[in-house]
Amino acid sequence: MRRPLANVIVIGAQWGDEGKGKITDLLSKSADVVVRYQGGVNAGHTVVVEGQTFKLHLIPSGILYPDTECIIGSGTVIDPKVLIEELDQVEALGISTAKLMISQAAHVTMPYHRMIDKASEERRGSQKIGTTGRGIGPTYADKSERTGIRMIDLINPDRLKEQVHWTVNYKNVILEKLYNLSPLDAEAVVKEYLEYADRLRPHVIDASLNIYNAIQERRNILFEGAQGTLLDLDHGTYPYVTSSNPVAGGACVGTGIGPTMIDRVIGVAKAYTTRVGEGPFPTEAKDEVGELLGDRGAEFGTTTGRKRRCGWFDGVIGRYAVRINGMDCMAITKLDVLDELDEIKVCVAYDMEGERCEDFPSSSIQLAKCKPIYETLPGWQQSTVDCRTLEDLPKQALDYLRFLAELMNVPIAIVSLGASRDQTIVVEDPIHGPKRGLLYS
């Protein structure tokens, strides 16, 4: 019989940027395998270990542990140039990448994807989505259109040449006629990508089979997604979403395993809320509170450097994320950012055109009409950055966490109080610990 609580999914419970990289890194010490299941270089994880800052976009956070196997799953889209740059950066810091593997079924971001992404976003004008311009959407579009190039094609020179020539000729029509851009030289693209293939070929495997075998061997597996629940293509604030499925269900599709092989789902949420890009944001604080949260939380995107919009914690979103992901515990990050506030607001419901709404609306148009209904809690106005147990926390901070747990009806397993790995309170280990957590303590 398989050991219980071995296979855990880590998801973002808000609009991304919740601190999943730190939580994944923290849990990776108990994991034998860490798998990235969706997204591309539009995502970024920042991890601080012993004063060193690691900014990872494609490589799973588990790479920082020498004995941990890391896999980039088939649900991701890979820009090989960026991945190689990231490999070089990690290796320059003395970290081996020998245990990094890439699914042969993962799709490859090509030069025309980036060009179309930027040109399309510019053409949208007032209807822009807020894309990073890294070619992610067009790569996933080609995947759905069945014209994409996969890693297994990239490492096969004859297949790559055939596909690139056909696709570049097709895309050049779009680039020239629709966007008035210069055409690409197919041979130049082939030459560039063959060089990438030579570097990445040793890492390319049948990832689904590898993960399945690891499960049969009763190894601990951690599945990490990019972005967050509210950016999910099907369940997010469409159209202001990403082009893949960051929710827990996306882990099965993006890695090639069945849902019965998953033991737990842990969500990650900030102690407040942030959002990058366009779209409605009910609890956004466009005042000095928003500025304070942004300054104290260093709220700038890992990938783009864009300033994040900041606001109070949204419990409606939290409950929605719990439901959509089947979440059974949560990590709350950046609690220390709230240390200076004398009072803290939490959105418990929405006022939508005069009616109380406690469930998250599926329409962005409806969400834009929602006004937050707040409950106000007292702040603690003292530093929490050195707290390492629940008992170390000020009473008001502990009360705040309990309020969030009860509001979302989910136990809190981890509390993060800074960027460094050691600035953390682990109430329970979601991989090995009992299903208990703060809510039931």
Short mmCIF file of C-alpha atoms in Angstrom, two decimals:
data_model
loop_
_atom_site.label_atom_id
_atom_site.label_comp_id
_atom_site.label_asym_id
_atom_site.label_seq_id
_atom_site.Cartn_x
_atom_site.Cartn_y
_atom_site.Cartn_z
CA MET A 1 0.00 0.00 0.00
CA ARG A 2 1.32 3.44 -0.95
CA ARG A 3 2.54 5.65 1.89
CA PRO A 4 -0.13 8.30 2.70
CA LEU A 5 0.34 12.04 2.21
CA ALA A 6 3.15 11.55 -0.28
CA ASN A 7 1.92 13.55 -3.27
CA VAL A 8 1.12 17.22 -2.63
CA ILE A 9 0.03 20.03 -4.97
CA VAL A 10 1.01 23.62 -4.11
CA ILE A 11 -1.26 26.20 -5.73
CA GLY A 12 -1.69 29.96 -5.62
CA ALA A 13 -4.98 30.96 -3.97
CA GLN A 14 -5.13 34.52 -5.33
CA TRP A 15 -3.89 36.23 -8.53
CA GLY A 16 -0.40 34.75 -8.34
CA ASP A 17 2.69 36.20 -6.63
CA GLU A 18 1.57 34.66 -3.32
CA GLY A 19 4.99 33.33 -2.37
CA LYS A 20 4.63 29.81 -3.77
CA GLY A 21 8.36 29.66 -4.53
CA LYS A 22 9.31 29.98 -0.87
CA ILE A 23 6.67 27.48 0.26
CA THR A 24 7.69 24.99 -2.44
CA ASP A 25 11.32 25.44 -1.48
CA LEU A 26 10.45 24.89 2.18
CA LEU A 27 8.48 21.71 1.45
CA SER A 28 11.07 20.42 -1.01
CA LYS A 29 13.25 19.26 1.88
CA SER A 30 10.61 16.54 2.44
CA ALA A 31 10.14 15.82 -1.26
CA ASP A 32 12.02 13.39 -3.46
CA VAL A 33 10.64 14.91 -6.66
CA VAL A 34 9.37 18.43 -7.46
CA VAL A 35 7.31 18.83 -10.63
CA ARG A 36 6.31 22.07 -12.38
CA TYR A 37 3.02 21.43 -14.17
CA GLN A 38 2.00 24.55 -16.15
CA GLY A 39 2.88 28.08 -17.20
CA GLY A 40 6.08 29.38 -18.72
CA VAL A 41 8.58 32.19 -18.32
CA ASN A 42 5.68 34.54 -17.56
CA ALA A 43 5.91 33.19 -14.01
CA GLY A 44 8.64 33.79 -11.47
CA HIS A 45 9.57 32.41 -8.06
CA THR A 46 11.90 34.28 -5.74
CA VAL A 47 13.61 32.18 -3.05
CA VAL A 48 16.08 33.53 -0.48
CA VAL A 49 18.45 31.01 1.10
CA GLU A 50 21.23 32.06 3.48
CA GLY A 51 21.23 35.56 2.05
CA GLN A 52 21.34 34.41 -1.58
CA THR A 53 18.40 35.33 -3.80
CA PHE A 54 17.32 32.90 -6.51
CA LYS A 55 14.87 34.07 -9.17
CA LEU A 56 13.49 31.03 -10.97
CA HIS A 57 11.09 31.12 -13.93
CA LEU A 58 11.04 27.61 -15.35
CA ILE A 59 13.25 25.49 -13.12
CA PRO A 60 11.31 24.07 -10.13
CA SER A 61 12.20 25.50 -6.74
CA GLY A 62 13.41 22.08 -5.57
CA ILE A 63 16.61 22.55 -7.58
CA LEU A 64 18.13 24.16 -4.48
CA TYR A 65 18.19 20.76 -2.74
CA PRO A 66 20.98 18.55 -4.16
CA ASP A 67 19.12 15.26 -3.73
CA THR A 68 15.79 16.44 -5.14
CA GLU A 69 14.77 15.42 -8.64
CA CYS A 70 13.14 18.26 -10.60
CA ILE A 71 10.81 17.83 -13.57
CA ILE A 72 9.29 20.37 -15.95
CA GLY A 73 6.00 18.76 -16.97
CA SER A 74 4.18 18.61 -20.28
CA GLY A 75 1.72 21.33 -19.25
CA THR A 76 4.45 23.95 -19.26
CA VAL A 77 5.63 25.92 -22.28
CA ILE A 78 9.40 26.32 -22.54
CA ASP A 79 11.42 29.15 -23.97
CA PRO A 80 14.72 27.25 -24.46
CA LYS A 81 16.83 30.40 -24.56
CA VAL A 82 15.52 31.53 -21.17
CA LEU A 83 15.79 28.04 -19.71
CA ILE A 84 19.44 27.77 -20.73
CA GLU A 85 20.17 31.20 -19.26
CA GLU A 86 18.55 30.04 -16.04
CA LEU A 87 20.58 26.82 -16.04
CA ASP A 88 23.76 28.87 -16.44
CA GLN A 89 22.79 31.20 -13.58
CA VAL A 90 21.98 28.35 -11.21
CA GLU A 91 25.16 26.45 -12.09
CA ALA A 92 27.23 29.63 -11.63
CA LEU A 93 26.03 29.65 -8.01
CA GLY A 94 27.43 26.16 -7.53
CA ILE A 95 24.13 24.28 -7.83
CA SER A 96 24.00 21.15 -9.97
CA THR A 97 21.28 20.86 -12.62
CA ALA A 98 22.01 17.20 -13.37
CA LYS A 99 18.71 16.14 -11.77
CA LEU A 100 16.59 18.53 -13.85
CA MET A 101 14.40 16.76 -16.41
CA ILE A 102 12.05 18.11 -19.07
CA SER A 103 8.96 16.46 -20.48
CA GLN A 104 9.32 15.53 -24.14
CA ALA A 105 5.67 16.58 -24.57
CA ALA A 106 6.18 20.17 -23.33
CA HIS A 107 5.66 22.81 -26.03
CA VAL A 108 8.37 25.22 -27.12
CA THR A 109 8.04 29.00 -27.31
CA MET A 110 9.37 30.25 -30.65
CA PRO A 111 10.41 33.76 -31.81
CA TYR A 112 7.12 34.32 -33.64
CA HIS A 113 5.20 33.60 -30.43
CA ARG A 114 6.91 36.50 -28.65
CA MET A 115 6.44 38.81 -31.62
CA ILE A 116 2.73 38.02 -31.97
CA ASP A 117 2.17 38.30 -28.22
CA LYS A 118 3.59 41.83 -28.02
CA ALA A 119 1.96 43.03 -31.23
CA SER A 120 -1.42 41.59 -30.30
CA GLU A 121 -1.40 43.17 -26.85
CA GLU A 122 -0.45 46.54 -28.34
CA ARG A 123 -3.28 46.30 -30.85
CA ARG A 124 -5.85 45.60 -28.11
CA GLY A 125 -5.56 49.18 -26.88
CA SER A 126 -8.06 49.76 -24.06
CA GLN A 127 -8.94 46.05 -24.16
CA LYS A 128 -5.43 44.93 -23.24
CA ILE A 129 -5.09 41.99 -20.89
CA GLY A 130 -1.76 42.81 -19.27
CA THR A 131 0.26 39.97 -20.81
CA THR A 132 3.98 39.77 -20.06
CA GLY A 133 4.76 39.69 -23.80
CA ARG A 134 6.81 36.50 -23.39
CA GLY A 135 4.88 34.53 -26.01
CA ILE A 136 2.99 32.31 -23.58
CA GLY A 137 -0.53 32.78 -24.96
CA PRO A 138 0.47 32.23 -28.61
CA THR A 139 2.45 29.10 -27.62
CA TYR A 140 -0.59 27.61 -25.91
CA ALA A 141 -2.75 28.72 -28.86
CA ASP A 142 -0.53 26.73 -31.26
CA LYS A 143 -0.73 23.79 -28.88
CA SER A 144 -4.54 23.90 -29.10
CA GLU A 145 -4.40 24.47 -32.86
CA ARG A 146 -2.10 21.42 -33.12
CA THR A 147 0.63 23.34 -34.92
CA GLY A 148 3.02 23.58 -31.97
CA ILE A 149 6.59 22.36 -31.67
CA ARG A 150 7.29 20.12 -28.68
CA MET A 151 10.54 19.28 -26.92
CA ILE A 152 10.62 15.90 -28.62
CA ASP A 153 10.57 17.78 -31.95
CA LEU A 154 13.22 20.24 -30.80
CA ILE A 155 15.76 17.48 -30.17
CA ASN A 156 15.07 15.79 -33.53
CA PRO A 157 16.95 17.91 -36.14
CA ASP A 158 15.08 16.67 -39.21
CA ARG A 159 11.70 17.03 -37.56
CA LEU A 160 12.60 20.49 -36.25
CA LYS A 161 13.68 21.76 -39.68
CA GLU A 162 10.49 20.49 -41.29
CA GLN A 163 8.24 22.03 -38.66
CA VAL A 164 10.05 25.36 -38.45
CA HIS A 165 10.02 25.93 -42.21
CA TRP A 166 6.31 25.18 -42.49
CA THR A 167 5.34 27.20 -39.41
CA VAL A 168 7.55 30.22 -40.14
CA ASN A 169 6.11 30.52 -43.64
CA TYR A 170 2.62 30.45 -42.11
CA LYS A 171 3.43 32.89 -39.29
CA ASN A 172 5.22 35.32 -41.60
CA VAL A 173 1.92 36.01 -43.33
CA ILE A 174 0.45 37.01 -39.98
CA LEU A 175 3.49 39.03 -38.95
CA GLU A 176 3.63 40.97 -42.22
CA LYS A 177 -0.02 41.34 -43.21
CA LEU A 178 -1.67 41.73 -39.81
CA TYR A 179 1.00 43.40 -37.69
CA ASN A 180 3.26 45.06 -40.29
CA LEU A 181 6.33 43.35 -38.84
CA SER A 182 9.41 42.04 -40.63
CA PRO A 183 9.30 38.34 -41.57
CA LEU A 184 11.46 35.73 -39.86
CA ASP A 185 14.22 33.78 -41.61
CA ALA A 186 13.33 30.10 -41.15
CA GLU A 187 16.93 28.89 -41.56
CA ALA A 188 18.16 31.34 -38.94
CA VAL A 189 15.49 30.10 -36.53
CA VAL A 190 16.46 26.47 -37.18
CA LYS A 191 20.14 27.20 -36.58
CA GLU A 192 19.41 29.02 -33.31
CA TYR A 193 17.09 26.31 -31.97
CA LEU A 194 19.37 23.43 -32.95
CA GLU A 195 21.98 24.95 -30.63
CA TYR A 196 19.41 25.06 -27.84
CA ALA A 197 18.52 21.43 -28.57
CA ASP A 198 22.13 20.30 -28.15
CA ARG A 199 22.23 21.80 -24.66
CA LEU A 200 18.82 20.53 -23.51
CA ARG A 201 18.75 17.06 -25.13
CA PRO A 202 20.24 15.22 -22.09
CA HIS A 203 17.41 16.53 -19.90
CA VAL A 204 14.47 15.49 -22.09
CA ILE A 205 12.52 12.43 -20.89
CA ASP A 206 9.09 10.77 -20.82
CA ALA A 207 8.05 12.74 -17.74
CA SER A 208 4.67 11.10 -17.23
CA LEU A 209 6.28 7.65 -17.04
CA ASN A 210 9.01 8.94 -14.75
CA ILE A 211 6.47 10.47 -12.35
CA TYR A 212 4.32 7.34 -12.40
CA ASN A 213 7.34 5.18 -11.54
CA ALA A 214 8.24 7.54 -8.69
CA ILE A 215 4.73 7.16 -7.30
CA GLN A 216 4.98 3.38 -7.50
CA GLU A 217 8.27 3.59 -5.63
CA ARG A 218 6.44 5.52 -2.88
CA ARG A 219 8.57 8.61 -3.27
CA ASN A 220 7.31 11.99 -2.03
CA ILE A 221 6.29 14.22 -4.94
CA LEU A 222 5.55 17.94 -4.80
CA PHE A 223 3.64 19.48 -7.71
CA GLU A 224 4.07 23.24 -8.15
CA GLY A 225 2.09 25.51 -10.41
CA ALA A 226 2.68 29.03 -11.63
CA GLN A 227 0.35 32.03 -11.30
CA GLY A 228 -2.78 31.59 -9.16
CA THR A 229 -6.38 30.39 -9.07
CA LEU A 230 -7.84 33.73 -10.22
CA LEU A 231 -5.62 33.61 -13.33
CA ASP A 232 -6.83 30.15 -14.36
CA LEU A 233 -8.01 30.00 -17.98
CA ASP A 234 -11.30 28.30 -17.04
CA HIS A 235 -11.90 29.46 -13.49
CA GLY A 236 -10.20 32.85 -13.26
CA THR A 237 -11.28 36.42 -14.00
CA TYR A 238 -11.56 35.79 -17.74
CA PRO A 239 -10.35 37.35 -20.03
CA TYR A 240 -7.78 38.78 -17.59
CA VAL A 241 -6.20 35.37 -17.07
CA THR A 242 -3.24 33.27 -18.13
CA SER A 243 -3.42 30.67 -20.92
CA SER A 244 -3.21 27.53 -18.79
CA ASN A 245 -4.70 25.95 -15.66
CA PRO A 246 -2.88 26.84 -12.41
CA VAL A 247 -5.63 25.18 -10.31
CA ALA A 248 -5.01 21.82 -8.66
CA GLY A 249 -6.74 19.90 -11.46
CA GLY A 250 -4.14 21.28 -13.86
CA ALA A 251 -1.44 19.30 -12.05
CA CYS A 252 -2.88 16.00 -13.27
CA VAL A 253 -3.30 17.15 -16.87
CA GLY A 254 0.05 18.96 -16.89
CA THR A 255 2.03 15.96 -15.65
CA GLY A 256 0.13 12.96 -16.98
CA ILE A 257 -1.05 11.29 -13.78
CA GLY A 258 -4.51 10.43 -12.47
CA PRO A 259 -6.31 12.43 -9.73
CA THR A 260 -6.42 9.41 -7.40
CA MET A 261 -2.65 9.70 -7.05
CA ILE A 262 -2.91 13.11 -5.31
CA ASP A 263 -2.99 13.11 -1.50
CA ARG A 264 -3.17 16.77 -0.50
CA VAL A 265 -3.58 20.27 -1.91
CA ILE A 266 -2.00 23.22 -0.10
CA GLY A 267 -2.95 26.74 -1.14
CA VAL A 268 -0.72 29.77 -0.73
CA ALA A 269 -2.15 33.22 -0.05
CA LYS A 270 -0.69 36.50 1.12
CA ALA A 271 -2.03 38.04 4.33
CA TYR A 272 -3.38 40.71 1.97
CA THR A 273 -4.09 40.67 -1.78
CA THR A 274 -2.13 41.75 -4.84
CA ARG A 275 -2.69 41.69 -8.56
CA VAL A 276 -0.54 42.44 -11.61
CA GLY A 277 -2.04 43.59 -14.88
CA GLU A 278 -5.56 44.53 -15.86
CA GLY A 279 -8.94 43.40 -14.55
CA PRO A 280 -11.28 44.01 -11.59
CA PHE A 281 -9.88 43.94 -8.06
CA PRO A 282 -12.60 44.58 -5.42
CA THR A 283 -10.34 45.12 -2.38
CA GLU A 284 -7.71 47.23 -4.14
CA ALA A 285 -6.51 50.03 -1.85
CA LYS A 286 -5.73 53.11 -3.94
CA ASP A 287 -4.53 55.09 -0.94
CA GLU A 288 -1.71 55.22 1.58
CA VAL A 289 -2.54 51.67 2.75
CA GLY A 290 -2.00 50.35 -0.76
CA GLU A 291 1.30 52.23 -0.93
CA LEU A 292 2.39 50.87 2.46
CA LEU A 293 1.59 47.28 1.46
CA GLY A 294 3.47 47.73 -1.81
CA ASP A 295 6.51 49.28 -0.16
CA ARG A 296 6.76 46.90 2.81
CA GLY A 297 5.96 43.87 0.67
CA ALA A 298 8.36 44.87 -2.15
CA GLU A 299 5.51 44.26 -4.56
CA PHE A 300 7.20 44.16 -7.93
CA GLY A 301 6.89 41.25 -10.36
CA THR A 302 9.76 38.74 -10.47
CA THR A 303 9.43 38.37 -14.25
CA THR A 304 8.47 41.85 -15.45
CA GLY A 305 9.32 44.16 -12.59
CA ARG A 306 5.84 45.64 -12.85
CA LYS A 307 4.41 47.22 -9.71
CA ARG A 308 1.66 45.10 -8.20
CA ARG A 309 -1.71 46.49 -7.22
CA CYS A 310 -2.31 45.97 -3.49
CA GLY A 311 -5.35 45.67 -1.25
CA TRP A 312 -6.94 43.99 1.75
CA PHE A 313 -7.39 40.23 2.11
CA ASP A 314 -10.39 38.99 0.13
CA GLY A 315 -12.19 36.14 1.87
CA VAL A 316 -14.58 35.64 -1.04
CA ILE A 317 -11.62 34.80 -3.24
CA GLY A 318 -10.20 32.63 -0.47
CA ARG A 319 -13.36 30.54 -0.15
CA TYR A 320 -13.54 30.21 -3.93
CA ALA A 321 -9.94 29.00 -4.12
CA VAL A 322 -10.60 26.43 -1.39
CA ARG A 323 -13.59 25.10 -3.32
CA ILE A 324 -12.08 25.10 -6.82
CA ASN A 325 -8.88 23.39 -5.73
CA GLY A 326 -10.20 20.98 -3.11
CA MET A 327 -7.73 22.64 -0.78
CA ASP A 328 -7.24 21.00 2.62
CA CYS A 329 -4.67 23.37 4.14
CA MET A 330 -3.14 26.76 3.47
CA ALA A 331 0.06 28.74 3.85
CA ILE A 332 -0.27 32.45 4.67
CA THR A 333 2.69 34.55 3.54
CA LYS A 334 3.96 38.06 4.25
CA LEU A 335 2.12 38.41 7.56
CA ASP A 336 4.94 40.73 8.65
CA VAL A 337 3.92 43.29 6.01
CA LEU A 338 0.90 44.13 8.20
CA ASP A 339 3.01 44.74 11.32
CA GLU A 340 2.71 48.55 11.31
CA LEU A 341 -1.07 48.82 10.80
CA ASP A 342 -3.30 49.83 13.71
CA GLU A 343 -6.30 48.13 12.12
CA ILE A 344 -6.71 45.57 9.35
CA LYS A 345 -9.68 45.05 7.08
CA VAL A 346 -10.83 41.72 5.67
CA CYS A 347 -13.41 41.38 2.92
CA VAL A 348 -16.03 38.83 4.07
CA ALA A 349 -18.56 39.32 1.25
CA TYR A 350 -19.41 41.59 -1.68
CA ASP A 351 -22.14 44.14 -2.20
CA MET A 352 -23.22 43.58 -5.80
CA GLU A 353 -25.73 46.23 -6.80
CA GLY A 354 -27.31 46.31 -3.34
CA GLU A 355 -27.32 42.57 -2.67
CA ARG A 356 -24.93 40.68 -0.42
CA CYS A 357 -22.86 38.16 -2.39
CA GLU A 358 -20.73 35.59 -0.61
CA ASP A 359 -19.82 33.51 -3.67
CA PHE A 360 -17.30 34.59 -6.27
CA PRO A 361 -18.97 35.64 -9.55
CA SER A 362 -17.82 33.92 -12.74
CA SER A 363 -18.12 37.11 -14.80
CA SER A 364 -15.49 39.86 -14.71
CA ILE A 365 -18.25 42.31 -15.58
CA GLN A 366 -20.13 41.27 -12.43
CA LEU A 367 -16.94 41.32 -10.36
CA ALA A 368 -16.27 44.90 -11.46
CA LYS A 369 -19.62 45.87 -9.90
CA CYS A 370 -18.77 44.28 -6.55
CA LYS A 371 -17.92 46.43 -3.56
CA PRO A 372 -16.21 44.76 -0.59
CA ILE A 373 -18.02 44.29 2.70
CA TYR A 374 -15.35 44.52 5.37
CA GLU A 375 -14.84 43.41 8.92
CA THR A 376 -12.16 45.34 10.78
CA LEU A 377 -9.71 43.66 13.13
CA PRO A 378 -7.16 45.30 15.44
CA GLY A 379 -3.56 45.38 14.30
CA TRP A 380 -0.63 44.35 16.48
CA GLN A 381 1.83 47.16 15.67
CA GLN A 382 4.93 45.19 16.54
CA SER A 383 7.42 43.19 14.51
CA THR A 384 6.70 39.54 13.77
CA VAL A 385 9.77 38.84 11.61
CA ASP A 386 11.58 36.94 14.37
CA CYS A 387 8.59 34.80 15.39
CA ARG A 388 9.20 31.08 14.88
CA THR A 389 6.24 29.54 16.75
CA LEU A 390 2.57 30.44 17.09
CA GLU A 391 3.25 31.31 20.72
CA ASP A 392 5.74 33.96 19.58
CA LEU A 393 3.08 35.85 17.64
CA PRO A 394 1.23 38.82 19.15
CA LYS A 395 -2.29 37.86 20.20
CA GLN A 396 -3.85 40.11 17.54
CA ALA A 397 -1.75 38.47 14.80
CA LEU A 398 -2.83 35.01 15.94
CA ASP A 399 -6.43 36.19 16.10
CA TYR A 400 -6.11 37.51 12.54
CA LEU A 401 -4.86 34.15 11.28
CA ARG A 402 -7.65 32.31 13.07
CA PHE A 403 -10.17 34.70 11.54
CA LEU A 404 -8.87 33.94 8.05
CA ALA A 405 -8.91 30.20 8.68
CA GLU A 406 -12.49 30.26 9.93
CA LEU A 407 -13.60 32.61 7.15
CA MET A 408 -12.30 30.21 4.47
CA ASN A 409 -12.99 27.05 6.50
CA VAL A 410 -9.50 25.70 5.88
CA PRO A 411 -6.66 25.02 8.35
CA ILE A 412 -3.51 27.11 8.14
CA ALA A 413 -0.44 24.89 8.11
CA ILE A 414 2.35 27.42 7.44
CA VAL A 415 2.89 31.11 8.25
CA SER A 416 5.62 33.03 6.44
CA LEU A 417 7.12 36.16 8.00
CA GLY A 418 9.80 37.19 5.52
CA ALA A 419 11.59 36.18 2.36
CA SER A 420 14.21 33.93 3.93
CA ARG A 421 13.65 30.18 4.26
CA ASP A 422 14.01 30.29 8.06
CA GLN A 423 11.47 33.10 8.56
CA THR A 424 8.62 30.62 8.81
CA ILE A 425 6.27 29.03 11.32
CA VAL A 426 5.42 25.46 10.36
CA VAL A 427 2.25 24.46 12.21
CA GLU A 428 2.28 21.14 10.39
CA ASP A 429 4.25 19.58 7.55
CA PRO A 430 1.70 19.11 4.73
CA ILE A 431 3.70 16.17 3.39
CA HIS A 432 4.21 14.16 6.59
CA GLY A 433 2.05 15.89 9.20
CA PRO A 434 -1.48 15.08 10.38
CA LYS A 435 -4.41 16.84 8.72
CA ARG A 436 -4.87 19.29 11.57
CA GLY A 437 -3.52 22.81 11.20
CA LEU A 438 -4.21 26.12 12.89
CA LEU A 439 -7.98 26.12 12.46
CA TYR A 440 -8.32 22.96 14.54
CA SER A 441 -5.59 23.65 17.09
#
